[in-house]
Amino acid sequence: MTDASGTGEDGTGGADRGAELAANLAEVRGRIAAACAAAGRPADAVTLIAVTKTRPASDVRLLAGLGLTDVAENRDQEAAPKAAATAGLPLTWHFVGQLQTNKVRSVASYADVVQSVDRPRLVTALSAAAERAGRTLGCLVQVALDGGEGRGGAAPGDVPALADLVAGAPGLRLGGVMAVAPLGADPAAAFERLAEIAARTRDDHPGAGTVSAGMSGDLEQAIACGATHVRVGTALLGGRRAIVR
Ligand SMILES: *Cc1c(COP(=O)(O)O)cnc(C)c1O
């Protein structure tokens, strides 16, 4: 059991960590609000997702206590036990990593949204797993803005067909699109490209308005280009320092 201060079973919780996370959360929320204001968008237009990879379940619990509603992980081996350890908290779990089909059954048991859908075979596997689990999984089509090498994602030209496939798959709900800005590229240009792909997806599927883009270092650019969800790790939880571009 864990006490209300968040002192974790792994010994990394406690009042100091809680204060640190509260300060980081306030700063990130401030950045989001400023970026929304600069873009002429309402302050609640953007959902903050905490990327808790490499961080203990006690951090997830502390963030939930601070009012955070959405968390993301990128490896099933780490996400599955963390989701189990924080079951019962009012959290939406996002899976944002490259996903092998042999992990799909596990991911479908705890994830609410899979943001890294990038190939037809994965759609088929997720659909079967969701049906088997009696769950509906939100899915975002991950777009490779770097031409498809490295970090996963579908080539932009393949996105419409993949979106259609998700939209027609039992047990799945098409939410929209997701991308990671390519390393070393201008994030604003990448996010503008994503915005065009998101608009096309929304034209084809009016309910699919989610645009998941922006991380610790580039959330302002993403919000300027219409991101509805930002995925923030280091600026919230520490680790390497946020790169301010
Ligand atoms: C780790 C990760 C993030 C968060 O990155 P930070 O730079 O730490 O904010 C966002 N999206 C994905 C897909 C990630 O793997």
PDB file of C-alpha atoms and ligand atoms in Angstrom:
ATOM      1  CA  MET A   1       0.000   0.000   0.000  1.00  0.00           C
ATOM      2  CA  THR A   2       1.011   3.571  -0.540  1.00  0.00           C
ATOM      3  CA  ASP A   3       0.241   6.560   1.608  1.00  0.00           C
ATOM      4  CA  ALA A   4      -1.355   9.733   0.336  1.00  0.00           C
ATOM      5  CA  SER A   5       1.929  11.630   0.193  1.00  0.00           C
ATOM      6  CA  GLY A   6       2.919   9.275  -2.574  1.00  0.00           C
ATOM      7  CA  THR A   7       5.783   7.635  -0.730  1.00  0.00           C
ATOM      8  CA  GLY A   8       6.355   4.822  -3.139  1.00  0.00           C
ATOM      9  CA  GLU A   9       7.050   1.167  -2.669  1.00  0.00           C
ATOM     10  CA  ASP A  10      10.208   1.897  -4.617  1.00  0.00           C
ATOM     11  CA  GLY A  11      11.347   4.563  -2.197  1.00  0.00           C
ATOM     12  CA  THR A  12      11.427   7.439  -4.633  1.00  0.00           C
ATOM     13  CA  GLY A  13       8.211   9.167  -3.658  1.00  0.00           C
ATOM     14  CA  GLY A  14       7.733  11.505  -0.764  1.00  0.00           C
ATOM     15  CA  ALA A  15       7.213  15.162  -0.133  1.00  0.00           C
ATOM     16  CA  ASP A  16      10.321  16.464  -1.914  1.00  0.00           C
ATOM     17  CA  ARG A  17       9.563  14.597  -5.093  1.00  0.00           C
ATOM     18  CA  GLY A  18       5.951  15.717  -4.865  1.00  0.00           C
ATOM     19  CA  ALA A  19       7.016  19.367  -4.602  1.00  0.00           C
ATOM     20  CA  GLU A  20       9.426  18.959  -7.496  1.00  0.00           C
ATOM     21  CA  LEU A  21       6.762  17.410  -9.715  1.00  0.00           C
ATOM     22  CA  ALA A  22       4.250  20.091  -8.709  1.00  0.00           C
ATOM     23  CA  ALA A  23       6.705  22.835  -9.693  1.00  0.00           C
ATOM     24  CA  ASN A  24       7.529  21.133 -13.004  1.00  0.00           C
ATOM     25  CA  LEU A  25       3.856  20.600 -13.747  1.00  0.00           C
ATOM     26  CA  ALA A  26       3.074  24.260 -13.073  1.00  0.00           C
ATOM     27  CA  GLU A  27       5.891  25.317 -15.392  1.00  0.00           C
ATOM     28  CA  VAL A  28       4.807  23.006 -18.208  1.00  0.00           C
ATOM     29  CA  ARG A  29       1.169  24.041 -17.822  1.00  0.00           C
ATOM     30  CA  GLY A  30       2.340  27.653 -17.996  1.00  0.00           C
ATOM     31  CA  ARG A  31       4.211  26.971 -21.231  1.00  0.00           C
ATOM     32  CA  ILE A  32       1.144  25.284 -22.712  1.00  0.00           C
ATOM     33  CA  ALA A  33      -1.115  28.173 -21.689  1.00  0.00           C
ATOM     34  CA  ALA A  34       1.287  30.734 -23.156  1.00  0.00           C
ATOM     35  CA  ALA A  35       1.566  28.781 -26.415  1.00  0.00           C
ATOM     36  CA  CYS A  36      -2.231  28.473 -26.655  1.00  0.00           C
ATOM     37  CA  ALA A  37      -2.604  32.213 -26.048  1.00  0.00           C
ATOM     38  CA  ALA A  38       0.035  33.005 -28.678  1.00  0.00           C
ATOM     39  CA  ALA A  39      -1.795  30.794 -31.170  1.00  0.00           C
ATOM     40  CA  GLY A  40      -5.190  32.280 -30.337  1.00  0.00           C
ATOM     41  CA  ARG A  41      -6.401  28.911 -29.091  1.00  0.00           C
ATOM     42  CA  PRO A  42      -8.328  28.350 -25.848  1.00  0.00           C
ATOM     43  CA  ALA A  43      -6.196  27.249 -22.896  1.00  0.00           C
ATOM     44  CA  ASP A  44      -8.010  23.933 -22.685  1.00  0.00           C
ATOM     45  CA  ALA A  45      -7.389  23.095 -26.346  1.00  0.00           C
ATOM     46  CA  VAL A  46      -4.337  21.032 -25.473  1.00  0.00           C
ATOM     47  CA  THR A  47      -4.143  17.916 -23.295  1.00  0.00           C
ATOM     48  CA  LEU A  48      -0.903  17.291 -21.430  1.00  0.00           C
ATOM     49  CA  ILE A  49       0.311  13.694 -21.476  1.00  0.00           C
ATOM     50  CA  ALA A  50       3.130  12.838 -19.042  1.00  0.00           C
ATOM     51  CA  VAL A  51       5.614  10.403 -20.548  1.00  0.00           C
ATOM     52  CA  THR A  52       6.633   8.392 -17.499  1.00  0.00           C
ATOM     53  CA  LYS A  53       9.061   5.944 -19.133  1.00  0.00           C
ATOM     54  CA  THR A  54      12.026   5.043 -16.888  1.00  0.00           C
ATOM     55  CA  ARG A  55      10.195   6.650 -13.937  1.00  0.00           C
ATOM     56  CA  PRO A  56       8.656   4.683 -11.064  1.00  0.00           C
ATOM     57  CA  ALA A  57       4.978   4.066 -10.463  1.00  0.00           C
ATOM     58  CA  SER A  58       5.251   6.399  -7.453  1.00  0.00           C
ATOM     59  CA  ASP A  59       5.787   9.315  -9.882  1.00  0.00           C
ATOM     60  CA  VAL A  60       2.642   8.327 -11.780  1.00  0.00           C
ATOM     61  CA  ARG A  61       0.747   8.310  -8.515  1.00  0.00           C
ATOM     62  CA  LEU A  62       2.094  11.719  -7.501  1.00  0.00           C
ATOM     63  CA  LEU A  63       1.183  13.214 -10.883  1.00  0.00           C
ATOM     64  CA  ALA A  64      -2.326  11.786 -10.651  1.00  0.00           C
ATOM     65  CA  GLY A  65      -2.603  13.393  -7.222  1.00  0.00           C
ATOM     66  CA  LEU A  66      -1.647  16.710  -8.829  1.00  0.00           C
ATOM     67  CA  GLY A  67      -4.542  16.410 -11.252  1.00  0.00           C
ATOM     68  CA  LEU A  68      -2.767  14.988 -14.253  1.00  0.00           C
ATOM     69  CA  THR A  69      -5.069  12.731 -16.268  1.00  0.00           C
ATOM     70  CA  ASP A  70      -2.972  11.247 -19.070  1.00  0.00           C
ATOM     71  CA  VAL A  71       0.222   9.185 -19.000  1.00  0.00           C
ATOM     72  CA  ALA A  72       2.279   7.521 -21.727  1.00  0.00           C
ATOM     73  CA  GLU A  73       4.816   4.726 -21.930  1.00  0.00           C
ATOM     74  CA  ASN A  74       6.842   3.363 -24.822  1.00  0.00           C
ATOM     75  CA  ARG A  75       7.764  -0.189 -23.751  1.00  0.00           C
ATOM     76  CA  ASP A  76       5.268  -2.873 -22.795  1.00  0.00           C
ATOM     77  CA  GLN A  77       7.683  -4.561 -20.367  1.00  0.00           C
ATOM     78  CA  GLU A  78       7.756  -1.374 -18.329  1.00  0.00           C
ATOM     79  CA  ALA A  79       4.223  -0.137 -18.939  1.00  0.00           C
ATOM     80  CA  ALA A  80       2.329  -3.295 -17.996  1.00  0.00           C
ATOM     81  CA  PRO A  81       3.542  -3.499 -14.374  1.00  0.00           C
ATOM     82  CA  LYS A  82       3.309   0.275 -13.939  1.00  0.00           C
ATOM     83  CA  ALA A  83      -0.279   0.361 -15.148  1.00  0.00           C
ATOM     84  CA  ALA A  84      -1.086  -2.544 -12.830  1.00  0.00           C
ATOM     85  CA  ALA A  85       0.582  -0.778  -9.882  1.00  0.00           C
ATOM     86  CA  THR A  86      -1.515   2.340 -10.421  1.00  0.00           C
ATOM     87  CA  ALA A  87      -4.789   0.630 -11.350  1.00  0.00           C
ATOM     88  CA  GLY A  88      -7.774   2.442  -9.919  1.00  0.00           C
ATOM     89  CA  LEU A  89      -6.351   5.920 -10.480  1.00  0.00           C
ATOM     90  CA  PRO A  90      -8.366   8.034 -12.938  1.00  0.00           C
ATOM     91  CA  LEU A  91      -5.765   7.882 -15.715  1.00  0.00           C
ATOM     92  CA  THR A  92      -5.843   7.464 -19.462  1.00  0.00           C
ATOM     93  CA  TRP A  93      -2.910   5.310 -20.610  1.00  0.00           C
ATOM     94  CA  HIS A  94      -1.272   6.007 -23.953  1.00  0.00           C
ATOM     95  CA  PHE A  95       1.160   3.645 -25.640  1.00  0.00           C
ATOM     96  CA  VAL A  96       3.631   5.639 -27.736  1.00  0.00           C
ATOM     97  CA  GLY A  97       6.436   3.216 -28.623  1.00  0.00           C
ATOM     98  CA  GLN A  98       7.143   0.985 -31.568  1.00  0.00           C
ATOM     99  CA  LEU A  99       4.870  -1.980 -31.071  1.00  0.00           C
ATOM    100  CA  GLN A 100       5.617  -5.584 -32.044  1.00  0.00           C
ATOM    101  CA  THR A 101       2.601  -7.773 -32.710  1.00  0.00           C
ATOM    102  CA  ASN A 102       3.642 -10.233 -29.994  1.00  0.00           C
ATOM    103  CA  LYS A 103       3.130  -7.459 -27.396  1.00  0.00           C
ATOM    104  CA  VAL A 104      -0.266  -6.393 -28.674  1.00  0.00           C
ATOM    105  CA  ARG A 105      -2.301  -8.626 -26.398  1.00  0.00           C
ATOM    106  CA  SER A 106      -0.605  -7.224 -23.322  1.00  0.00           C
ATOM    107  CA  VAL A 107      -0.843  -3.604 -24.468  1.00  0.00           C
ATOM    108  CA  ALA A 108      -4.531  -4.018 -25.302  1.00  0.00           C
ATOM    109  CA  SER A 109      -5.183  -5.085 -21.710  1.00  0.00           C
ATOM    110  CA  TYR A 110      -4.217  -1.725 -20.151  1.00  0.00           C
ATOM    111  CA  ALA A 111      -3.750   0.925 -22.843  1.00  0.00           C
ATOM    112  CA  ASP A 112      -6.641   3.225 -23.642  1.00  0.00           C
ATOM    113  CA  VAL A 113      -4.950   4.728 -26.684  1.00  0.00           C
ATOM    114  CA  VAL A 114      -2.240   3.303 -28.946  1.00  0.00           C
ATOM    115  CA  GLN A 115      -0.530   6.258 -30.626  1.00  0.00           C
ATOM    116  CA  SER A 116       1.972   4.282 -32.677  1.00  0.00           C
ATOM    117  CA  VAL A 117      -0.199   2.505 -35.235  1.00  0.00           C
ATOM    118  CA  ASP A 118       1.936   2.392 -38.364  1.00  0.00           C
ATOM    119  CA  ARG A 119       1.172  -0.718 -40.414  1.00  0.00           C
ATOM    120  CA  PRO A 120      -1.801  -2.847 -41.473  1.00  0.00           C
ATOM    121  CA  ARG A 121      -0.643  -5.954 -39.623  1.00  0.00           C
ATOM    122  CA  LEU A 122      -0.650  -4.014 -36.368  1.00  0.00           C
ATOM    123  CA  VAL A 123      -4.216  -2.842 -37.011  1.00  0.00           C
ATOM    124  CA  THR A 124      -5.362  -6.426 -37.507  1.00  0.00           C
ATOM    125  CA  ALA A 125      -3.596  -7.589 -34.350  1.00  0.00           C
ATOM    126  CA  LEU A 126      -4.883  -4.683 -32.224  1.00  0.00           C
ATOM    127  CA  SER A 127      -8.424  -5.237 -33.451  1.00  0.00           C
ATOM    128  CA  ALA A 128      -8.332  -8.927 -32.552  1.00  0.00           C
ATOM    129  CA  ALA A 129      -6.802  -8.204 -29.140  1.00  0.00           C
ATOM    130  CA  ALA A 130      -9.301  -5.450 -28.337  1.00  0.00           C
ATOM    131  CA  GLU A 131     -12.236  -7.665 -29.262  1.00  0.00           C
ATOM    132  CA  ARG A 132     -10.859 -10.524 -27.221  1.00  0.00           C
ATOM    133  CA  ALA A 133     -10.380  -8.212 -24.217  1.00  0.00           C
ATOM    134  CA  GLY A 134     -13.830  -6.711 -24.687  1.00  0.00           C
ATOM    135  CA  ARG A 135     -12.318  -3.246 -24.888  1.00  0.00           C
ATOM    136  CA  THR A 136     -12.349  -0.376 -27.360  1.00  0.00           C
ATOM    137  CA  LEU A 137      -8.888   0.953 -28.109  1.00  0.00           C
ATOM    138  CA  GLY A 138      -8.294   4.468 -29.313  1.00  0.00           C
ATOM    139  CA  CYS A 139      -5.745   4.493 -32.133  1.00  0.00           C
ATOM    140  CA  LEU A 140      -3.639   7.226 -33.665  1.00  0.00           C
ATOM    141  CA  VAL A 141      -1.836   6.695 -36.932  1.00  0.00           C
ATOM    142  CA  GLN A 142       1.818   7.533 -36.366  1.00  0.00           C
ATOM    143  CA  VAL A 143       3.233   9.525 -39.242  1.00  0.00           C
ATOM    144  CA  ALA A 144       6.917   9.276 -40.135  1.00  0.00           C
ATOM    145  CA  LEU A 145       7.951  12.844 -40.885  1.00  0.00           C
ATOM    146  CA  ASP A 146      11.517  11.755 -41.604  1.00  0.00           C
ATOM    147  CA  GLY A 147      10.677   9.484 -44.508  1.00  0.00           C
ATOM    148  CA  GLY A 148      10.077   6.428 -42.396  1.00  0.00           C
ATOM    149  CA  GLU A 149      13.488   5.559 -41.029  1.00  0.00           C
ATOM    150  CA  GLY A 150      14.251   5.093 -37.379  1.00  0.00           C
ATOM    151  CA  ARG A 151      11.468   5.914 -35.000  1.00  0.00           C
ATOM    152  CA  GLY A 152       8.543   4.141 -36.605  1.00  0.00           C
ATOM    153  CA  GLY A 153       5.541   5.619 -38.298  1.00  0.00           C
ATOM    154  CA  ALA A 154       3.795   5.270 -41.629  1.00  0.00           C
ATOM    155  CA  ALA A 155       4.930   7.184 -44.685  1.00  0.00           C
ATOM    156  CA  PRO A 156       2.620  10.204 -45.196  1.00  0.00           C
ATOM    157  CA  GLY A 157       1.235   8.693 -48.402  1.00  0.00           C
ATOM    158  CA  ASP A 158       0.163   5.558 -46.533  1.00  0.00           C
ATOM    159  CA  VAL A 159      -1.739   7.410 -43.803  1.00  0.00           C
ATOM    160  CA  PRO A 160      -5.169   7.693 -45.505  1.00  0.00           C
ATOM    161  CA  ALA A 161      -5.430   3.962 -46.204  1.00  0.00           C
ATOM    162  CA  LEU A 162      -4.210   3.082 -42.723  1.00  0.00           C
ATOM    163  CA  ALA A 163      -6.708   5.502 -41.166  1.00  0.00           C
ATOM    164  CA  ASP A 164      -9.502   3.881 -43.196  1.00  0.00           C
ATOM    165  CA  LEU A 165      -8.377   0.462 -41.997  1.00  0.00           C
ATOM    166  CA  VAL A 166      -8.432   1.530 -38.327  1.00  0.00           C
ATOM    167  CA  ALA A 167     -11.805   3.231 -38.736  1.00  0.00           C
ATOM    168  CA  GLY A 168     -13.305   0.033 -40.099  1.00  0.00           C
ATOM    169  CA  ALA A 169     -11.713  -2.360 -37.600  1.00  0.00           C
ATOM    170  CA  PRO A 170     -13.879  -3.838 -34.825  1.00  0.00           C
ATOM    171  CA  GLY A 171     -12.714  -2.873 -31.335  1.00  0.00           C
ATOM    172  CA  LEU A 172     -10.735   0.136 -32.572  1.00  0.00           C
ATOM    173  CA  ARG A 173     -11.635   3.810 -32.699  1.00  0.00           C
ATOM    174  CA  LEU A 174      -9.652   6.145 -34.945  1.00  0.00           C
ATOM    175  CA  GLY A 175      -8.626   9.174 -32.888  1.00  0.00           C
ATOM    176  CA  GLY A 176      -6.328  10.990 -35.296  1.00  0.00           C
ATOM    177  CA  VAL A 177      -2.593  11.199 -35.921  1.00  0.00           C
ATOM    178  CA  MET A 178       0.679  11.346 -34.004  1.00  0.00           C
ATOM    179  CA  ALA A 179       4.246  12.250 -34.892  1.00  0.00           C
ATOM    180  CA  VAL A 180       7.682  12.888 -33.457  1.00  0.00           C
ATOM    181  CA  ALA A 181       9.604  15.753 -35.041  1.00  0.00           C
ATOM    182  CA  PRO A 182      12.664  14.359 -36.823  1.00  0.00           C
ATOM    183  CA  LEU A 183      15.935  14.910 -34.970  1.00  0.00           C
ATOM    184  CA  GLY A 184      17.872  17.844 -36.277  1.00  0.00           C
ATOM    185  CA  ALA A 185      15.023  19.128 -38.435  1.00  0.00           C
ATOM    186  CA  ASP A 186      13.044  22.327 -37.986  1.00  0.00           C
ATOM    187  CA  PRO A 187      10.164  21.185 -35.774  1.00  0.00           C
ATOM    188  CA  ALA A 188       7.834  23.920 -37.041  1.00  0.00           C
ATOM    189  CA  ALA A 189       8.159  22.662 -40.625  1.00  0.00           C
ATOM    190  CA  ALA A 190       7.574  19.084 -39.490  1.00  0.00           C
ATOM    191  CA  PHE A 191       4.500  20.044 -37.477  1.00  0.00           C
ATOM    192  CA  GLU A 192       3.078  22.035 -40.380  1.00  0.00           C
ATOM    193  CA  ARG A 193       3.384  18.950 -42.528  1.00  0.00           C
ATOM    194  CA  LEU A 194       1.644  16.952 -39.813  1.00  0.00           C
ATOM    195  CA  ALA A 195      -1.141  19.543 -39.658  1.00  0.00           C
ATOM    196  CA  GLU A 196      -1.859  19.011 -43.364  1.00  0.00           C
ATOM    197  CA  ILE A 197      -2.001  15.251 -42.888  1.00  0.00           C
ATOM    198  CA  ALA A 198      -4.211  15.708 -39.810  1.00  0.00           C
ATOM    199  CA  ALA A 199      -6.606  17.927 -41.798  1.00  0.00           C
ATOM    200  CA  ARG A 200      -6.935  15.313 -44.512  1.00  0.00           C
ATOM    201  CA  THR A 201      -7.545  12.604 -41.909  1.00  0.00           C
ATOM    202  CA  ARG A 202     -10.244  14.773 -40.297  1.00  0.00           C
ATOM    203  CA  ASP A 203     -11.878  15.374 -43.677  1.00  0.00           C
ATOM    204  CA  ASP A 204     -12.098  11.633 -44.245  1.00  0.00           C
ATOM    205  CA  HIS A 205     -13.053  10.840 -40.619  1.00  0.00           C
ATOM    206  CA  PRO A 206     -14.739  13.780 -38.878  1.00  0.00           C
ATOM    207  CA  GLY A 207     -14.333  12.269 -35.384  1.00  0.00           C
ATOM    208  CA  ALA A 208     -10.583  11.848 -35.736  1.00  0.00           C
ATOM    209  CA  GLY A 209      -9.408  15.257 -34.524  1.00  0.00           C
ATOM    210  CA  THR A 210      -6.509  14.305 -32.275  1.00  0.00           C
ATOM    211  CA  VAL A 211      -3.090  15.659 -33.249  1.00  0.00           C
ATOM    212  CA  SER A 212      -0.452  14.307 -30.858  1.00  0.00           C
ATOM    213  CA  ALA A 213       2.738  16.287 -31.369  1.00  0.00           C
ATOM    214  CA  GLY A 214       5.277  18.160 -29.330  1.00  0.00           C
ATOM    215  CA  MET A 215       7.584  17.080 -26.510  1.00  0.00           C
ATOM    216  CA  SER A 216       9.600  18.902 -23.839  1.00  0.00           C
ATOM    217  CA  GLY A 217      11.726  20.781 -26.347  1.00  0.00           C
ATOM    218  CA  ASP A 218       9.200  21.662 -29.036  1.00  0.00           C
ATOM    219  CA  LEU A 219       5.730  21.799 -27.526  1.00  0.00           C
ATOM    220  CA  GLU A 220       5.337  25.502 -28.401  1.00  0.00           C
ATOM    221  CA  GLN A 221       5.889  24.836 -32.108  1.00  0.00           C
ATOM    222  CA  ALA A 222       3.497  21.895 -32.000  1.00  0.00           C
ATOM    223  CA  ILE A 223       0.754  23.953 -30.329  1.00  0.00           C
ATOM    224  CA  ALA A 224       1.261  26.718 -32.891  1.00  0.00           C
ATOM    225  CA  CYS A 225       0.589  24.075 -35.567  1.00  0.00           C
ATOM    226  CA  GLY A 226      -2.580  22.748 -33.965  1.00  0.00           C
ATOM    227  CA  ALA A 227      -1.455  19.961 -31.627  1.00  0.00           C
ATOM    228  CA  THR A 228      -4.289  18.787 -29.378  1.00  0.00           C
ATOM    229  CA  HIS A 229      -2.034  16.578 -27.229  1.00  0.00           C
ATOM    230  CA  VAL A 230       1.566  17.138 -26.155  1.00  0.00           C
ATOM    231  CA  ARG A 231       3.726  14.314 -24.761  1.00  0.00           C
ATOM    232  CA  VAL A 232       6.113  15.626 -22.155  1.00  0.00           C
ATOM    233  CA  GLY A 233       8.766  13.583 -20.345  1.00  0.00           C
ATOM    234  CA  THR A 234      11.908  15.361 -19.177  1.00  0.00           C
ATOM    235  CA  ALA A 235      10.385  18.796 -18.553  1.00  0.00           C
ATOM    236  CA  LEU A 236       7.974  17.176 -16.091  1.00  0.00           C
ATOM    237  CA  LEU A 237       9.971  14.359 -14.617  1.00  0.00           C
ATOM    238  CA  GLY A 238      13.546  15.505 -14.990  1.00  0.00           C
ATOM    239  CA  GLY A 239      16.421  13.647 -16.522  1.00  0.00           C
ATOM    240  CA  ARG A 240      18.083  15.333 -19.437  1.00  0.00           C
ATOM    241  CA  ARG A 241      17.231  19.030 -19.559  1.00  0.00           C
ATOM    242  CA  ALA A 242      14.656  20.298 -21.978  1.00  0.00           C
ATOM    243  CA  ILE A 243      16.145  21.659 -25.156  1.00  0.00           C
ATOM    244  CA  VAL A 244      14.628  25.056 -25.798  1.00  0.00           C
ATOM    245  CA  ARG A 245      14.762  25.697 -29.490  1.00  0.00           C
TER     246      ARG A 245
HETATM  247  C1  LIG B   1      10.082   9.953 -24.594  1.00  0.00           C
HETATM  248  C2  LIG B   1       9.029  10.371 -25.533  1.00  0.00           C
HETATM  249  C3  LIG B   1       8.431  11.644 -25.415  1.00  0.00           C
HETATM  250  C4  LIG B   1       8.838  12.657 -24.367  1.00  0.00           C
HETATM  251  O1  LIG B   1      10.054  13.236 -24.719  1.00  0.00           O
HETATM  252  P1  LIG B   1      10.710  14.406 -23.808  1.00  0.00           P
HETATM  253  O2  LIG B   1      11.670  15.047 -24.720  1.00  0.00           O
HETATM  254  O3  LIG B   1      11.354  13.708 -22.659  1.00  0.00           O
HETATM  255  O4  LIG B   1       9.619  15.298 -23.376  1.00  0.00           O
HETATM  256  C5  LIG B   1       7.417  11.956 -26.308  1.00  0.00           C
HETATM  257  N1  LIG B   1       7.019  11.102 -27.265  1.00  0.00           N
HETATM  258  C6  LIG B   1       7.562   9.871 -27.413  1.00  0.00           C
HETATM  259  C7  LIG B   1       7.073   8.980 -28.497  1.00  0.00           C
HETATM  260  C8  LIG B   1       8.592   9.463 -26.553  1.00  0.00           C
HETATM  261  O5  LIG B   1       9.144   8.260 -26.707  1.00  0.00           O
END
